[in-house]
Tab-separated table of C-alpha atoms in Angstrom:
chain	number	residue	atom	x	y	z
A	1240	UNK	CA	124.762	86.471	-124.810
A	1241	UNK	CA	127.658	87.435	-122.511
A	1242	UNK	CA	125.270	87.530	-119.534
A	1243	UNK	CA	124.060	84.010	-120.371
A	1244	UNK	CA	127.639	82.699	-120.651
A	1245	UNK	CA	128.587	84.288	-117.304
A	1246	UNK	CA	125.558	82.688	-115.666
A	1247	UNK	CA	126.535	79.283	-117.074
A	1248	UNK	CA	130.141	79.742	-115.861
A	1249	UNK	CA	128.955	80.657	-112.351
A	1250	UNK	CA	126.696	77.613	-112.323
A	1251	UNK	CA	129.529	75.282	-113.393
A	1252	UNK	CA	131.811	76.772	-110.715
A	1253	UNK	CA	129.358	75.724	-107.985
A	1254	UNK	CA	128.435	72.263	-109.275
A	1255	UNK	CA	129.869	69.016	-107.889
A	1256	UNK	CA	131.584	66.572	-110.231
A	1257	UNK	CA	132.405	63.084	-108.978
A	1258	UNK	CA	135.326	61.310	-110.637
A	1259	UNK	CA	136.438	57.707	-110.178
A	1260	UNK	CA	139.741	56.125	-111.138
A	1261	UNK	CA	141.756	52.978	-110.597
A	1262	UNK	CA	145.095	53.738	-108.944
A	1263	UNK	CA	147.985	51.955	-107.225
A	1264	UNK	CA	148.351	52.447	-103.480
A	1265	UNK	CA	151.231	54.881	-102.792
A	1266	UNK	CA	153.041	52.708	-100.253
A	1267	UNK	CA	152.495	49.344	-101.998
A	1268	UNK	CA	152.846	49.356	-105.787
A	1269	UNK	CA	151.251	45.865	-106.137
A	1270	UNK	CA	147.955	47.014	-104.528
A	1271	UNK	CA	145.229	48.690	-106.599
A	1272	UNK	CA	142.079	50.458	-105.432
A	1273	UNK	CA	139.399	52.806	-106.696
A	1274	UNK	CA	139.592	56.469	-105.737
A	1275	UNK	CA	136.330	58.417	-105.749
A	1276	UNK	CA	136.882	62.195	-105.712
A	1277	UNK	CA	134.688	65.277	-105.918
A	1278	UNK	CA	136.691	67.344	-108.424
A	1279	UNK	CA	133.931	69.953	-108.748
A	1280	UNK	CA	133.566	73.236	-106.850
A	1281	UNK	CA	130.351	72.323	-105.006
A	1282	UNK	CA	129.524	69.653	-102.454
A	1283	UNK	CA	127.958	66.384	-103.610
A	1284	UNK	CA	125.079	64.937	-101.581
A	1285	UNK	CA	123.559	61.437	-101.519
A	1286	UNK	CA	126.352	59.874	-103.581
A	1287	UNK	CA	125.565	56.331	-104.784
A	1288	UNK	CA	128.068	54.193	-106.680
A	1289	UNK	CA	127.297	51.067	-108.680
A	1290	UNK	CA	129.972	48.929	-110.349
A	1291	UNK	CA	129.214	46.382	-113.055
A	1292	UNK	CA	131.237	44.472	-115.664
A	1293	UNK	CA	131.257	45.597	-119.273
A	1294	UNK	CA	128.512	43.556	-120.976
A	1295	UNK	CA	130.806	42.646	-123.888
A	1296	UNK	CA	133.300	40.806	-121.633
A	1297	UNK	CA	134.122	37.186	-122.409
A	1298	UNK	CA	132.823	34.666	-119.826
A	1299	UNK	CA	136.356	33.883	-118.565
A	1300	UNK	CA	136.936	37.573	-117.804
A	1301	UNK	CA	133.483	38.012	-116.296
A	1302	UNK	CA	134.371	35.886	-113.244
A	1303	UNK	CA	137.473	38.000	-112.561
A	1304	UNK	CA	135.487	41.223	-113.041
A	1305	UNK	CA	132.872	40.061	-110.538
A	1306	UNK	CA	135.585	39.170	-107.996
A	1307	UNK	CA	137.198	42.598	-108.409
A	1308	UNK	CA	133.861	44.373	-108.052
A	1309	UNK	CA	133.071	42.340	-104.933
A	1310	UNK	CA	136.346	43.502	-103.336
A	1311	UNK	CA	135.773	47.139	-104.308
A	1312	UNK	CA	132.198	47.068	-102.987
A	1313	UNK	CA	133.179	45.864	-99.489
A	1314	UNK	CA	133.472	49.334	-97.990
A	1315	UNK	CA	130.375	50.618	-96.181
A	1316	UNK	CA	130.227	53.803	-98.260
A	1317	UNK	CA	130.186	51.737	-101.473
A	1318	UNK	CA	127.191	49.751	-100.206
A	1319	UNK	CA	125.156	52.495	-98.512
A	1320	UNK	CA	126.453	55.576	-100.319
A	1321	UNK	CA	127.966	58.818	-99.051
A	1322	UNK	CA	125.787	61.524	-97.488
A	1323	UNK	CA	128.180	64.336	-98.371
A	1324	UNK	CA	131.417	64.569	-100.337
A	1325	UNK	CA	133.069	67.984	-100.106
A	1326	UNK	CA	135.026	69.542	-102.983
A	1327	UNK	CA	138.467	67.902	-103.355
A	1328	UNK	CA	137.483	65.194	-100.857
A	1329	UNK	CA	138.170	61.531	-101.706
A	1330	UNK	CA	137.071	58.085	-100.623
A	1331	UNK	CA	138.995	54.856	-101.272
A	1332	UNK	CA	137.712	51.332	-101.791
A	1333	UNK	CA	139.320	48.176	-100.460
A	1334	UNK	CA	142.369	47.199	-102.435
A	1335	UNK	CA	143.230	44.322	-104.719
A	1336	UNK	CA	146.587	42.621	-104.338
A	1337	UNK	CA	148.645	40.731	-106.909
A	1338	UNK	CA	151.322	39.192	-104.659
A	1339	UNK	CA	149.768	35.751	-104.168
A	1340	UNK	CA	149.602	36.141	-100.386
A	1341	UNK	CA	145.969	36.794	-99.562
A	1342	UNK	CA	142.478	35.665	-100.596
A	1343	UNK	CA	141.494	39.054	-102.079
A	1344	UNK	CA	143.969	38.547	-104.890
A	1345	UNK	CA	143.121	37.994	-108.512
A	1346	UNK	CA	144.869	36.552	-111.513
A	1347	UNK	CA	146.718	39.553	-112.934
A	1348	UNK	CA	146.586	38.235	-116.514
A	1349	UNK	CA	142.790	38.349	-116.470
A	1350	UNK	CA	142.485	41.485	-114.347
A	1351	UNK	CA	144.657	43.664	-116.585
A	1352	UNK	CA	142.401	42.904	-119.540
A	1353	UNK	CA	139.114	43.926	-117.894
A	1354	UNK	CA	136.726	46.733	-118.542
A	1355	UNK	CA	134.089	47.533	-115.974
A	1356	UNK	CA	131.679	50.412	-115.543
A	1357	UNK	CA	131.047	52.729	-112.627
A	1358	UNK	CA	127.727	54.517	-112.437
A	1359	UNK	CA	127.689	57.419	-109.991
A	1360	UNK	CA	124.534	59.259	-108.949
A	1361	UNK	CA	124.566	62.328	-106.721
A	1362	UNK	CA	122.851	65.656	-106.027
A	1363	UNK	CA	123.990	69.210	-105.506
A	1364	UNK	CA	122.921	71.450	-102.602
A	1365	UNK	CA	119.700	72.459	-104.381
A	1366	UNK	CA	118.703	68.848	-105.107
A	1367	UNK	CA	119.620	68.811	-108.797
A	1368	UNK	CA	120.416	65.217	-109.744
A	1369	UNK	CA	123.496	64.098	-111.675
A	1370	UNK	CA	124.433	60.752	-113.175
A	1371	UNK	CA	127.849	59.918	-114.630
A	1372	UNK	CA	128.989	56.589	-116.050
A	1373	UNK	CA	132.703	55.843	-116.376
A	1374	UNK	CA	134.452	52.986	-118.168
A	1375	UNK	CA	137.413	51.723	-116.184
A	1376	UNK	CA	139.825	49.926	-118.501
A	1377	UNK	CA	142.396	48.039	-116.424
A	1378	UNK	CA	144.614	47.397	-119.458
A	1379	UNK	CA	145.695	51.050	-119.280
A	1380	UNK	CA	147.742	50.172	-116.187
A	1381	UNK	CA	149.736	47.474	-118.003
A	1382	UNK	CA	152.038	50.048	-119.572
A	1383	UNK	CA	153.445	51.077	-116.191
A	1384	UNK	CA	156.637	49.324	-115.198
A	1385	UNK	CA	158.683	49.710	-112.054
A	1386	UNK	CA	162.390	49.432	-112.852
A	1387	UNK	CA	163.905	47.076	-115.391
A	1388	UNK	CA	163.753	43.336	-115.815
A	1389	UNK	CA	166.529	41.282	-114.193
A	1390	UNK	CA	168.092	40.582	-117.587
A	1391	UNK	CA	168.274	44.320	-118.343
A	1392	UNK	CA	169.434	45.419	-114.905
A	1393	UNK	CA	172.173	42.819	-114.234
A	1394	UNK	CA	174.753	43.920	-116.868
A	1395	UNK	CA	174.327	47.577	-115.852
A	1396	UNK	CA	174.703	46.704	-112.178
A	1397	UNK	CA	177.853	44.639	-112.838
A	1398	UNK	CA	179.359	47.452	-114.925
A	1399	UNK	CA	178.624	49.890	-112.085
A	1400	UNK	CA	180.269	47.574	-109.532
A	1401	UNK	CA	183.339	47.175	-111.773
A	1402	UNK	CA	183.646	50.950	-112.168
A	1403	UNK	CA	183.324	51.461	-108.383
A	1404	UNK	CA	185.999	48.830	-107.675
A	1405	UNK	CA	188.403	50.439	-110.168
A	1406	UNK	CA	187.809	53.853	-108.573
A	1407	UNK	CA	188.378	52.428	-105.070
A	1408	UNK	CA	191.571	50.704	-106.232
A	1409	UNK	CA	192.943	53.961	-107.672
A	1410	UNK	CA	192.119	55.817	-104.445
A	1411	UNK	CA	193.816	53.132	-102.331
A	1412	UNK	CA	196.936	53.288	-104.547
A	1413	UNK	CA	197.056	57.098	-104.227
A	1414	UNK	CA	196.638	56.932	-100.440
A	1415	UNK	CA	199.328	54.248	-100.161
A	1416	UNK	CA	201.775	56.279	-102.287
A	1417	UNK	CA	201.068	59.381	-100.174
A	1418	UNK	CA	201.603	57.504	-96.902
A	1419	UNK	CA	204.810	55.869	-98.220
A	1420	UNK	CA	206.173	59.269	-99.243
A	1421	UNK	CA	205.225	60.765	-95.880
A	1422	UNK	CA	206.794	57.904	-93.886
A	1423	UNK	CA	210.048	58.135	-95.924
A	1424	UNK	CA	210.183	61.866	-95.203
A	1425	UNK	CA	209.763	61.188	-91.488
A	1426	UNK	CA	212.391	58.403	-91.612
A	1427	UNK	CA	214.898	60.778	-93.224
A	1428	UNK	CA	214.180	63.360	-90.534
A	1429	UNK	CA	214.915	60.863	-87.713
A	1430	UNK	CA	218.114	59.584	-89.393
A	1431	UNK	CA	219.628	63.047	-89.395
């Protein structure tokens, strides 16, 4: 039994495992893209990725899901596949933007309520075939928030400014008192 478990462990340690996730772009928080990564210990060959909307989506959300999928599928590797994806290697799709400045953008209210599926097929070095299907729920990203709202941040910022001004005023008063004392001492020295 131990020999069988060891054999299974060795096999798992050499298998590829392709993972896909929706993530913000590091240098632009309002851009999102898909990251496809081989998190397994073995290389993945002939990787094919297919994206499709969740069948249970309402018709109004279906249009947004199809637009998002069209943007993600624009990269050559998403269309033709990847010949080889090494362990810990990643590929990134085109990004979606929510700033209102370019035609790739989508309505964020619809987008952050989508669910779409990613089907990934690939092989290991020996030709063993794998198929994984992932549900990508965009609503999970709604909980992330950068900073505070203006209404929350303004009173704190004003209190911080007030505190800084009071501290500067005290420092100026101390410096003025020190300089006055020093100049009086010098004046006394010259009068003698």
